[in-house]
Coordinates of C-alpha atoms in Angstrom, one line a residue:
M1 CA -103.7 -45.4 -59.8
P2 CA -102.3 -46.4 -56.4
P3 CA -104.9 -47.5 -53.9
E4 CA -105.0 -45.8 -50.5
P5 CA -102.3 -47.3 -48.2
L6 CA -103.1 -48.8 -44.8
A7 CA -102.2 -46.9 -41.7
A8 CA -99.1 -49.1 -41.4
P9 CA -98.2 -50.4 -44.8
E10 CA -96.1 -53.6 -45.1
T11 CA -92.6 -53.9 -46.6
L12 CA -91.4 -57.1 -48.0
T13 CA -87.7 -58.2 -47.7
G14 CA -85.9 -61.4 -48.4
T15 CA -84.2 -63.5 -45.7
G16 CA -82.3 -65.8 -47.9
E17 CA -84.4 -68.8 -47.1
P18 CA -86.5 -70.3 -49.9
G19 CA -90.0 -68.8 -50.0
S20 CA -89.3 -66.7 -46.9
V21 CA -90.5 -63.1 -46.6
V22 CA -90.2 -60.8 -43.6
V23 CA -93.2 -58.5 -43.3
T24 CA -92.0 -55.3 -41.6
P25 CA -94.5 -52.6 -40.7
V26 CA -93.5 -49.2 -41.8
A27 CA -94.5 -46.6 -39.3
A28 CA -96.9 -43.9 -40.3
A29 CA -97.0 -40.5 -38.6
P30 CA -99.8 -40.7 -36.1
S31 CA -100.9 -37.1 -36.8
A32 CA -100.9 -37.5 -40.6
G33 CA -104.4 -37.8 -42.1
R34 CA -105.4 -40.5 -44.5
L35 CA -105.3 -38.2 -47.5
Q36 CA -101.9 -36.8 -46.4
R37 CA -100.4 -40.2 -46.1
F38 CA -101.8 -41.1 -49.5
A39 CA -100.4 -38.0 -51.1
R40 CA -96.9 -38.6 -49.6
A41 CA -96.9 -42.1 -51.1
L42 CA -97.6 -40.8 -54.6
S43 CA -95.0 -40.6 -57.3
P44 CA -95.0 -39.0 -60.8
V45 CA -94.9 -42.5 -62.3
H46 CA -98.3 -43.2 -60.8
L47 CA -99.6 -40.4 -63.0
V48 CA -98.3 -42.2 -66.0
L49 CA -100.2 -45.3 -64.9
A50 CA -103.3 -43.2 -64.4
A51 CA -103.1 -41.8 -67.9
A52 CA -102.6 -45.2 -69.4
A53 CA -105.6 -46.5 -67.4
G54 CA -107.8 -43.7 -68.7
W55 CA -106.6 -44.5 -72.3
V56 CA -107.4 -48.2 -71.9
L57 CA -110.8 -47.3 -70.4
W58 CA -111.5 -45.1 -73.4
L59 CA -110.4 -47.8 -75.8
A60 CA -112.9 -50.1 -74.2
V61 CA -115.8 -48.0 -75.5
S62 CA -116.7 -49.5 -78.9
P63 CA -119.6 -51.2 -80.6
V64 CA -120.3 -54.8 -79.5
N65 CA -117.0 -56.4 -80.1
D66 CA -117.5 -60.1 -80.0
V67 CA -119.4 -62.1 -82.7
D68 CA -120.5 -64.6 -80.1
S69 CA -122.4 -62.0 -78.0
Y70 CA -125.5 -62.4 -80.1
W71 CA -126.0 -66.1 -79.6
H72 CA -125.1 -65.7 -75.9
V73 CA -128.0 -63.3 -75.5
L74 CA -130.3 -65.7 -77.4
I75 CA -129.3 -68.6 -75.1
G76 CA -129.9 -66.4 -72.1
R77 CA -133.4 -65.4 -73.3
Q78 CA -134.3 -69.1 -73.7
L79 CA -133.0 -69.8 -70.2
L80 CA -135.2 -67.1 -68.7
A81 CA -138.2 -68.1 -70.7
R82 CA -138.0 -71.9 -70.4
H83 CA -136.3 -72.3 -67.0
T84 CA -134.3 -75.2 -68.2
L85 CA -130.7 -75.9 -69.2
T86 CA -131.5 -78.5 -71.9
G87 CA -132.8 -78.2 -75.4
L88 CA -131.4 -74.7 -75.8
G89 CA -130.2 -73.1 -79.0
G90 CA -131.6 -75.5 -81.6
D91 CA -134.3 -73.1 -82.9
W92 CA -132.1 -71.3 -85.3
L93 CA -130.1 -74.2 -86.6
A94 CA -130.7 -75.8 -90.0
D95 CA -129.4 -79.2 -88.9
P96 CA -129.0 -79.5 -85.1
P97 CA -126.3 -82.0 -84.1
A98 CA -127.4 -85.1 -82.4
G99 CA -127.2 -85.2 -78.6
H100 CA -127.9 -82.6 -75.9
W101 CA -125.8 -79.4 -75.6
L102 CA -125.3 -77.8 -72.2
T103 CA -124.1 -74.3 -71.9
S104 CA -121.0 -73.8 -69.7
Q105 CA -121.9 -70.2 -68.7
W106 CA -125.6 -70.1 -68.1
L107 CA -125.6 -67.5 -65.4
S108 CA -123.6 -65.0 -67.5
E109 CA -125.9 -65.6 -70.5
A110 CA -129.0 -65.1 -68.4
G111 CA -127.5 -61.8 -67.1
M112 CA -126.5 -60.7 -70.7
A113 CA -130.1 -61.3 -71.9
R114 CA -131.6 -59.4 -69.0
L115 CA -129.2 -56.6 -69.6
V116 CA -130.0 -56.3 -73.3
D117 CA -133.7 -56.6 -72.8
T118 CA -133.6 -53.9 -70.1
F119 CA -131.1 -51.4 -71.5
G120 CA -130.6 -52.4 -75.1
W121 CA -127.4 -53.7 -76.7
G122 CA -125.6 -50.6 -75.3
G123 CA -125.9 -52.2 -71.8
L124 CA -123.3 -54.8 -72.8
I125 CA -120.9 -52.0 -73.6
A126 CA -121.5 -50.2 -70.4
V127 CA -120.9 -53.3 -68.4
R128 CA -117.7 -54.0 -70.4
V129 CA -116.4 -50.6 -69.5
L130 CA -117.2 -51.2 -65.8
L131 CA -115.4 -54.6 -65.9
V132 CA -112.4 -53.0 -67.5
A133 CA -112.4 -50.4 -64.7
A134 CA -112.6 -53.2 -62.1
L135 CA -109.7 -55.0 -63.8
I136 CA -107.5 -51.9 -63.6
M137 CA -108.3 -51.3 -59.9
L138 CA -107.7 -54.9 -59.0
V139 CA -104.3 -54.9 -60.8
A140 CA -103.4 -51.7 -59.0
A141 CA -104.5 -53.1 -55.6
A142 CA -102.5 -56.4 -56.2
V143 CA -99.3 -54.8 -57.5
L144 CA -98.8 -51.3 -56.1
P145 CA -99.3 -51.2 -52.3
S146 CA -96.2 -51.0 -50.1
R147 CA -93.8 -51.4 -53.0
P148 CA -91.4 -48.7 -54.5
A149 CA -93.2 -47.0 -57.3
L150 CA -90.3 -47.4 -59.7
L151 CA -90.6 -51.2 -59.3
A152 CA -94.4 -51.8 -59.1
T153 CA -95.7 -49.3 -61.5
P154 CA -94.0 -50.7 -64.6
V155 CA -95.5 -54.1 -63.7
A156 CA -98.9 -52.7 -63.4
L157 CA -98.5 -50.6 -66.5
A158 CA -97.4 -53.6 -68.6
T159 CA -100.4 -55.6 -67.4
V160 CA -103.0 -52.8 -68.0
L161 CA -101.6 -51.9 -71.5
G162 CA -101.2 -55.5 -72.5
L163 CA -104.8 -56.2 -71.6
G164 CA -106.2 -53.0 -73.1
L165 CA -104.3 -52.9 -76.4
S166 CA -105.1 -56.5 -77.1
A167 CA -108.8 -55.8 -76.6
L168 CA -109.1 -58.9 -74.4
A169 CA -112.2 -57.4 -72.6
Q170 CA -115.1 -58.3 -74.8
D171 CA -118.9 -58.6 -74.6
R172 CA -118.9 -62.2 -73.4
P173 CA -118.7 -64.2 -70.2
Q174 CA -114.9 -64.6 -70.4
T175 CA -114.5 -60.9 -69.3
V176 CA -116.1 -61.8 -66.0
S177 CA -113.5 -64.5 -65.6
L178 CA -110.7 -62.0 -66.2
V179 CA -111.9 -59.9 -63.2
L180 CA -112.0 -63.0 -61.1
L181 CA -108.6 -64.1 -62.3
A182 CA -107.2 -60.7 -61.1
G183 CA -108.5 -61.6 -57.7
L184 CA -107.0 -65.1 -57.9
G185 CA -103.6 -63.6 -58.7
W186 CA -103.9 -61.4 -55.6
I187 CA -104.8 -64.4 -53.4
A188 CA -101.9 -66.5 -54.9
A189 CA -99.4 -63.7 -54.2
R190 CA -100.6 -63.4 -50.6
L191 CA -100.4 -67.2 -50.1
Q192 CA -96.7 -67.1 -51.2
R193 CA -96.0 -64.3 -48.8
G194 CA -97.6 -66.1 -46.0
Q195 CA -100.3 -63.3 -45.5
R196 CA -103.9 -63.7 -44.7
T197 CA -106.2 -64.7 -47.5
P198 CA -110.0 -65.2 -47.8
H199 CA -111.4 -68.1 -45.7
P200 CA -111.5 -71.4 -47.7
L201 CA -115.3 -71.3 -47.4
L202 CA -115.4 -68.0 -49.2
I203 CA -113.0 -69.4 -51.9
A204 CA -115.3 -72.4 -52.3
L205 CA -118.4 -70.1 -52.7
G206 CA -116.5 -67.9 -55.1
C207 CA -115.5 -70.9 -57.3
L208 CA -119.0 -72.2 -57.1
L209 CA -120.4 -69.0 -58.4
W210 CA -117.6 -68.7 -61.0
A211 CA -118.4 -72.1 -62.4
Q212 CA -121.9 -70.9 -63.3
L213 CA -120.5 -67.8 -65.0
H214 CA -117.7 -69.2 -67.2
P215 CA -115.6 -72.4 -67.5
L216 CA -112.3 -70.7 -66.7
W217 CA -113.1 -71.4 -63.0
I218 CA -111.0 -74.6 -63.5
L219 CA -107.9 -72.3 -63.4
A220 CA -108.6 -71.7 -59.6
P221 CA -107.9 -75.3 -58.5
A222 CA -105.1 -75.5 -61.1
A223 CA -103.5 -72.4 -59.5
F224 CA -103.7 -73.7 -56.0
G225 CA -102.3 -77.0 -57.2
L226 CA -99.4 -75.2 -58.8
L227 CA -98.7 -73.3 -55.5
A228 CA -98.5 -76.7 -53.7
L229 CA -96.0 -77.9 -56.3
G230 CA -94.0 -74.8 -55.7
A231 CA -93.9 -75.5 -52.0
L232 CA -92.7 -79.0 -52.7
A233 CA -90.0 -77.7 -55.0
D234 CA -88.7 -75.5 -52.2
G235 CA -88.9 -78.4 -49.8
P236 CA -92.0 -79.2 -47.8
R237 CA -90.2 -78.8 -44.5
R238 CA -89.2 -75.3 -45.2
N239 CA -92.5 -74.2 -46.9
R240 CA -94.9 -76.4 -45.0
A241 CA -97.3 -73.6 -44.4
L242 CA -97.7 -72.8 -48.1
L243 CA -98.2 -76.4 -48.9
R244 CA -100.9 -76.9 -46.3
R245 CA -102.8 -73.7 -47.2
S246 CA -102.5 -74.3 -50.9
L247 CA -104.0 -77.8 -50.6
L248 CA -106.8 -76.5 -48.4
C249 CA -107.6 -73.8 -51.1
L250 CA -107.3 -76.5 -53.8
A251 CA -110.0 -78.5 -52.0
A252 CA -112.1 -75.4 -51.7
G253 CA -111.7 -74.5 -55.4
L254 CA -113.1 -77.9 -56.4
A255 CA -116.5 -76.7 -55.3
G256 CA -116.8 -75.5 -58.8
V257 CA -117.6 -79.1 -60.0
L258 CA -121.1 -78.3 -58.9
N259 CA -122.0 -77.0 -62.4
P260 CA -124.1 -78.3 -65.3
H261 CA -121.1 -80.2 -66.7
G262 CA -119.9 -81.5 -63.4
P263 CA -116.3 -82.8 -63.4
G264 CA -116.5 -82.9 -67.2
A265 CA -115.9 -79.2 -67.1
F266 CA -112.2 -80.0 -66.9
L267 CA -112.4 -81.5 -70.4
L268 CA -114.2 -78.6 -72.1
P269 CA -110.9 -76.9 -73.1
L270 CA -110.1 -80.0 -75.2
T271 CA -113.4 -79.7 -76.9
F272 CA -112.7 -76.1 -77.9
R273 CA -109.1 -76.8 -78.9
A274 CA -110.4 -79.2 -81.5
S275 CA -111.4 -76.1 -83.5
T276 CA -107.9 -74.5 -83.4
G277 CA -107.5 -74.6 -87.1
V278 CA -110.5 -72.3 -87.8
I279 CA -110.9 -70.2 -84.6
A280 CA -108.1 -67.6 -84.3
E281 CA -108.2 -67.2 -80.5
W282 CA -107.4 -70.8 -80.0
R283 CA -104.3 -70.7 -82.1
P284 CA -100.9 -70.5 -80.4
S285 CA -100.1 -66.9 -79.4
N286 CA -97.2 -65.0 -81.0
I287 CA -95.2 -61.9 -80.1
S288 CA -97.4 -59.7 -82.4
Y289 CA -100.0 -59.5 -79.5
P290 CA -99.4 -56.6 -77.1
A291 CA -100.4 -59.0 -74.3
A292 CA -97.6 -61.4 -75.4
V293 CA -95.1 -58.5 -75.3
A294 CA -96.2 -57.6 -71.8
L295 CA -96.1 -61.2 -70.6
S296 CA -92.6 -61.6 -72.0
G297 CA -91.5 -58.5 -70.1
L298 CA -92.9 -59.8 -66.9
V299 CA -91.2 -63.2 -67.3
L300 CA -87.9 -61.5 -68.1
L301 CA -88.2 -59.4 -65.0
A302 CA -89.0 -62.4 -62.8
V303 CA -86.0 -64.4 -64.1
L304 CA -83.7 -61.5 -63.6
A305 CA -85.0 -61.0 -60.0
W306 CA -84.6 -64.7 -59.3
A307 CA -81.0 -64.8 -60.7
R308 CA -80.0 -61.7 -58.7
F309 CA -81.7 -62.7 -55.4
P310 CA -79.1 -62.3 -52.5
G311 CA -79.1 -65.8 -51.2
T312 CA -81.0 -68.9 -52.0
A313 CA -83.9 -67.8 -54.2
P314 CA -87.3 -69.4 -53.7
R315 CA -88.4 -71.7 -56.5
A316 CA -92.2 -71.4 -56.0
P317 CA -92.5 -67.9 -57.5
L318 CA -90.4 -68.7 -60.6
L319 CA -92.3 -72.0 -61.1
W320 CA -95.5 -70.0 -60.9
V321 CA -94.5 -67.4 -63.5
L322 CA -92.9 -69.9 -66.0
A323 CA -96.0 -72.2 -65.8
W324 CA -98.5 -69.5 -66.5
A325 CA -96.3 -68.0 -69.2
A326 CA -96.3 -71.4 -70.9
F327 CA -100.0 -71.5 -70.5
G328 CA -100.2 -68.1 -72.2
T329 CA -98.3 -69.4 -75.3
L330 CA -100.8 -72.2 -75.9
A331 CA -103.5 -69.8 -77.3
S332 CA -104.0 -66.1 -77.7
R333 CA -107.0 -66.2 -75.4
N334 CA -104.8 -67.4 -72.6
L335 CA -102.6 -64.3 -72.6
G336 CA -105.0 -62.3 -70.4
P337 CA -105.3 -64.9 -67.7
A338 CA -101.5 -65.5 -67.7
L339 CA -100.8 -61.7 -67.4
L340 CA -103.2 -61.3 -64.4
L341 CA -101.9 -64.3 -62.6
C342 CA -98.2 -63.4 -63.1
A343 CA -98.3 -59.7 -62.3
P344 CA -98.6 -59.7 -58.4
V345 CA -96.0 -62.5 -58.1
V346 CA -93.5 -60.8 -60.5
A347 CA -93.9 -57.6 -58.4
D348 CA -93.1 -59.5 -55.3
A349 CA -90.0 -61.1 -56.9
A350 CA -88.7 -57.7 -58.0
D351 CA -89.4 -56.3 -54.6
R352 CA -87.4 -59.0 -52.8
T353 CA -84.4 -58.4 -55.0
W354 CA -84.3 -54.6 -55.5
G355 CA -86.9 -53.2 -53.1
G356 CA -84.6 -52.7 -50.2
R357 CA -82.1 -50.7 -52.2
L358 CA -84.9 -48.5 -53.7
R359 CA -86.5 -47.8 -50.4
A360 CA -83.1 -46.6 -49.0
T361 CA -82.8 -44.0 -51.7
Q362 CA -86.4 -42.8 -52.2
T363 CA -87.9 -39.9 -50.3
T364 CA -91.4 -39.1 -49.4
N365 CA -93.2 -36.1 -50.8
G366 CA -93.5 -32.9 -48.8
R367 CA -97.0 -31.7 -48.0
R368 CA -97.2 -29.3 -51.0
E369 CA -95.7 -31.8 -53.5
G370 CA -98.1 -34.5 -52.2
L371 CA -101.1 -32.3 -52.6
V372 CA -100.1 -31.3 -56.1
L373 CA -99.7 -35.0 -57.2
A374 CA -103.0 -35.9 -55.5
G375 CA -104.7 -33.1 -57.3
A376 CA -103.2 -34.1 -60.6
L377 CA -104.3 -37.7 -60.0
G378 CA -107.8 -36.6 -59.2
L379 CA -107.9 -34.6 -62.5
F380 CA -106.7 -37.6 -64.5
V381 CA -109.5 -39.7 -62.9
A382 CA -112.2 -37.1 -63.5
A383 CA -111.1 -36.6 -67.1
G384 CA -111.0 -40.3 -67.8
I385 CA -114.5 -40.8 -66.4
A386 CA -115.9 -37.8 -68.3
V387 CA -114.4 -38.7 -71.7
T388 CA -115.5 -42.3 -71.3
A389 CA -119.0 -41.3 -70.4
V390 CA -119.2 -39.0 -73.5
A391 CA -117.9 -41.8 -75.7
L392 CA -120.5 -44.2 -74.3
S393 CA -123.3 -41.9 -75.1
R394 CA -122.3 -41.7 -78.7
V395 CA -121.4 -45.2 -79.6
D396 CA -123.7 -47.3 -81.9
P397 CA -123.6 -50.7 -80.2
L398 CA -124.7 -52.7 -83.3
K399 CA -122.5 -50.8 -85.8
N400 CA -120.2 -53.9 -86.3
A401 CA -122.8 -56.6 -86.1
P402 CA -121.9 -59.0 -89.0
A403 CA -124.6 -59.3 -91.7
R404 CA -127.2 -57.6 -89.4
H405 CA -129.1 -56.0 -92.3
I406 CA -129.0 -59.2 -94.3
A407 CA -130.6 -61.0 -91.3
E408 CA -133.3 -58.3 -91.1
R409 CA -134.1 -58.9 -94.8
L410 CA -134.3 -62.6 -94.3
A411 CA -136.6 -62.1 -91.4
A412 CA -139.3 -60.9 -93.9
S413 CA -139.3 -64.3 -95.6
P414 CA -142.7 -66.1 -95.1
E415 CA -141.0 -69.4 -94.4
P416 CA -137.8 -70.4 -92.5
V417 CA -134.7 -70.1 -94.7
R418 CA -131.8 -72.5 -94.7
V419 CA -128.7 -70.4 -94.8
L420 CA -125.1 -71.6 -95.5
N421 CA -123.1 -69.0 -93.6
S422 CA -119.6 -67.9 -92.7
Y423 CA -118.8 -69.0 -89.1
N424 CA -118.6 -65.5 -87.7
A425 CA -122.0 -64.4 -89.0
G426 CA -124.0 -67.2 -87.4
G427 CA -124.8 -65.5 -84.1
A428 CA -126.0 -62.2 -85.6
L429 CA -128.0 -64.0 -88.3
A430 CA -129.8 -65.9 -85.5
A431 CA -130.3 -62.8 -83.3
F432 CA -131.7 -60.5 -86.0
G433 CA -133.3 -63.1 -88.3
G434 CA -136.7 -62.9 -86.7
G435 CA -136.9 -66.6 -86.1
R436 CA -136.9 -67.3 -89.9
V437 CA -133.1 -67.9 -90.3
R438 CA -131.7 -71.4 -90.0
V439 CA -128.0 -71.2 -90.0
A440 CA -125.5 -73.9 -90.9
V441 CA -123.2 -73.0 -88.0
D442 CA -122.9 -70.5 -85.1
G443 CA -120.1 -69.7 -82.7
R444 CA -120.6 -72.7 -80.3
A445 CA -117.4 -74.6 -81.0
D446 CA -118.2 -77.1 -78.1
L447 CA -121.5 -77.9 -79.9
W448 CA -120.2 -78.4 -83.4
G449 CA -116.6 -79.7 -82.8
G450 CA -113.6 -79.0 -85.0
A451 CA -114.4 -81.5 -87.7
Y452 CA -117.8 -80.0 -88.6
I453 CA -116.6 -76.4 -88.4
T454 CA -113.7 -77.3 -90.7
R455 CA -116.1 -79.0 -93.1
I456 CA -118.2 -75.8 -93.4
T457 CA -115.2 -73.6 -93.9
D458 CA -113.9 -76.0 -96.5
V459 CA -117.1 -75.4 -98.5
T460 CA -116.8 -71.6 -98.4
S461 CA -113.1 -72.0 -99.4
L462 CA -113.7 -74.5 -102.2
H463 CA -111.5 -77.2 -100.6
A464 CA -111.7 -80.7 -101.9
G465 CA -115.1 -82.3 -101.4
W466 CA -117.0 -79.0 -101.0
E467 CA -119.6 -79.9 -103.7
A468 CA -120.9 -82.9 -101.7
T469 CA -121.3 -80.9 -98.5
F470 CA -122.9 -78.1 -100.4
T471 CA -125.4 -80.4 -102.1
R472 CA -126.2 -82.3 -98.8
F473 CA -126.9 -79.0 -97.0
R474 CA -129.5 -77.8 -99.6
P475 CA -129.0 -74.1 -98.9
Q476 CA -131.8 -71.6 -99.8
A477 CA -129.5 -68.6 -99.2
L478 CA -125.8 -67.9 -98.7
V479 CA -124.3 -65.3 -96.3
L480 CA -120.6 -65.2 -97.0
T481 CA -117.8 -62.7 -96.8
K482 CA -117.3 -60.8 -100.1
D483 CA -114.0 -62.5 -100.9
A484 CA -115.2 -66.0 -100.0
P485 CA -114.2 -68.2 -103.0
L486 CA -117.6 -69.9 -103.0
A487 CA -119.3 -66.5 -103.3
V488 CA -117.0 -65.5 -106.2
L489 CA -117.5 -68.8 -108.0
L490 CA -121.3 -69.1 -107.8
E491 CA -121.8 -65.5 -108.8
H492 CA -119.5 -65.9 -111.8
D493 CA -121.2 -69.1 -113.1
G494 CA -124.6 -67.4 -112.8
T495 CA -126.3 -70.0 -110.7
W496 CA -126.5 -67.6 -107.7
R497 CA -126.7 -63.9 -107.6
V498 CA -125.7 -61.3 -105.0
V499 CA -128.8 -59.4 -103.9
Q500 CA -127.4 -57.5 -101.0
T501 CA -124.1 -56.3 -99.6
D502 CA -123.8 -55.6 -95.9
G503 CA -120.4 -54.5 -94.8
D504 CA -118.0 -57.4 -95.3
Y505 CA -120.8 -59.8 -96.1
V506 CA -123.0 -60.5 -99.2
L507 CA -126.4 -62.3 -99.5
L508 CA -126.6 -64.6 -102.4
L509 CA -129.9 -66.2 -103.6
P510 CA -130.5 -68.7 -106.4
A511 CA -130.7 -67.1 -109.8
R512 CA -134.3 -68.3 -110.1
P513 CA -136.4 -65.9 -107.9
T514 CA -137.8 -67.4 -104.7
A515 CA -139.9 -66.2 -101.8
V516 CA -136.7 -65.5 -99.9
A517 CA -135.9 -62.6 -102.3
A518 CA -138.9 -60.6 -101.1
P519 CA -137.9 -57.7 -98.9

């Protein structure tokens, strides 16, 4: 959906010098109203983007779609009740690890808790949909204005569909980071074009806030540092302005170190990556992800534009795209950030190479055609909002909560219950266990570390040494997936029995009745 153009939109053309862009104002008819100018700039391909955006918005309406949402809300509730950042999240653990755990997203978690306590779990879904809508609008604002529709719309379409079909917008703090990364991509593109960007003080304040919301704030100083490297690659004398402004923004972005982890926040990704073997989103991405397909298409377009540039092509944009594409391959969770950071710069590169030719051949809409297209766009938007609102009113937010009903049964136990659980069920067991459930592991990979998580999954998979870990844990109940080898073995040998099935999970209790078996 194309944003409303300015009274005098800007056209980008290459000059042949590395990193150089001539910004040429395109005259707008003085008598033309704002709506008329907007209608004249519309193209039928914009309607395709609008339809895709509506579809992605509708896809965003689903039950709570992240297993970590539940413990995020619990942490947020403790933050609001205790007004402290230390000693959180140990109440529902059977054997809390030694040391102090600090959340890296305290402000998001406090907001999630307040949202759920005020509007119920459906509040998370409503905010998710709003964040997806914000993402779509930011992508459109960063990619579409002042560029030929046949060039810019495919870039925006690939980005929106890549994000939507990969379901990267989830009920967790990272979705807030995706919105902020869309803004960061817009700033980076404007820096490369030599256009005005937010004041460094605003960037510093933005990164400071971001650092309280989610640890991906570290990508902001990394992005500005990459821009400085691109300026050096083009030659500091020729691209001195980009180098100076990038370094200034880099310094501003470091304001994010004022967070509970301090400079140690830069090491958090290494902590998470220690769990790569058992956490799917940290495994290297592959072409089966729609976001990976979209990112590959953007990289190909950028390389072709760079190769066909008439003159000496600037190196900074290509370095930017290739670096973030490499970042996207490291883990599937990186694909969304890589897409959002690449899209505006890829659109610029394509415009430098082919934009002039397309502008020479394209024609503006007449008054009647423009009004028809504007009306069709309005209908698309209205229909998308209506369908999404109806879907929101009908969704059951906790439909997919793992082992929720098992947790509610365990909550009736007169004493706390030590539960050996599958990794993905830990958060929901804690959230709905009524304070009685003590899980072996929850979704906080930075708390447990890869070695411990692997040890727990080795038990459920009957890998070598599982008996020792099982005996040492002394479980009073097991909550495992139906096909977990441990569940199959213990039920078969008669020492444990399945007393409840809940979706993909089963509750096993010792064959000898205990208080836990009471409903």
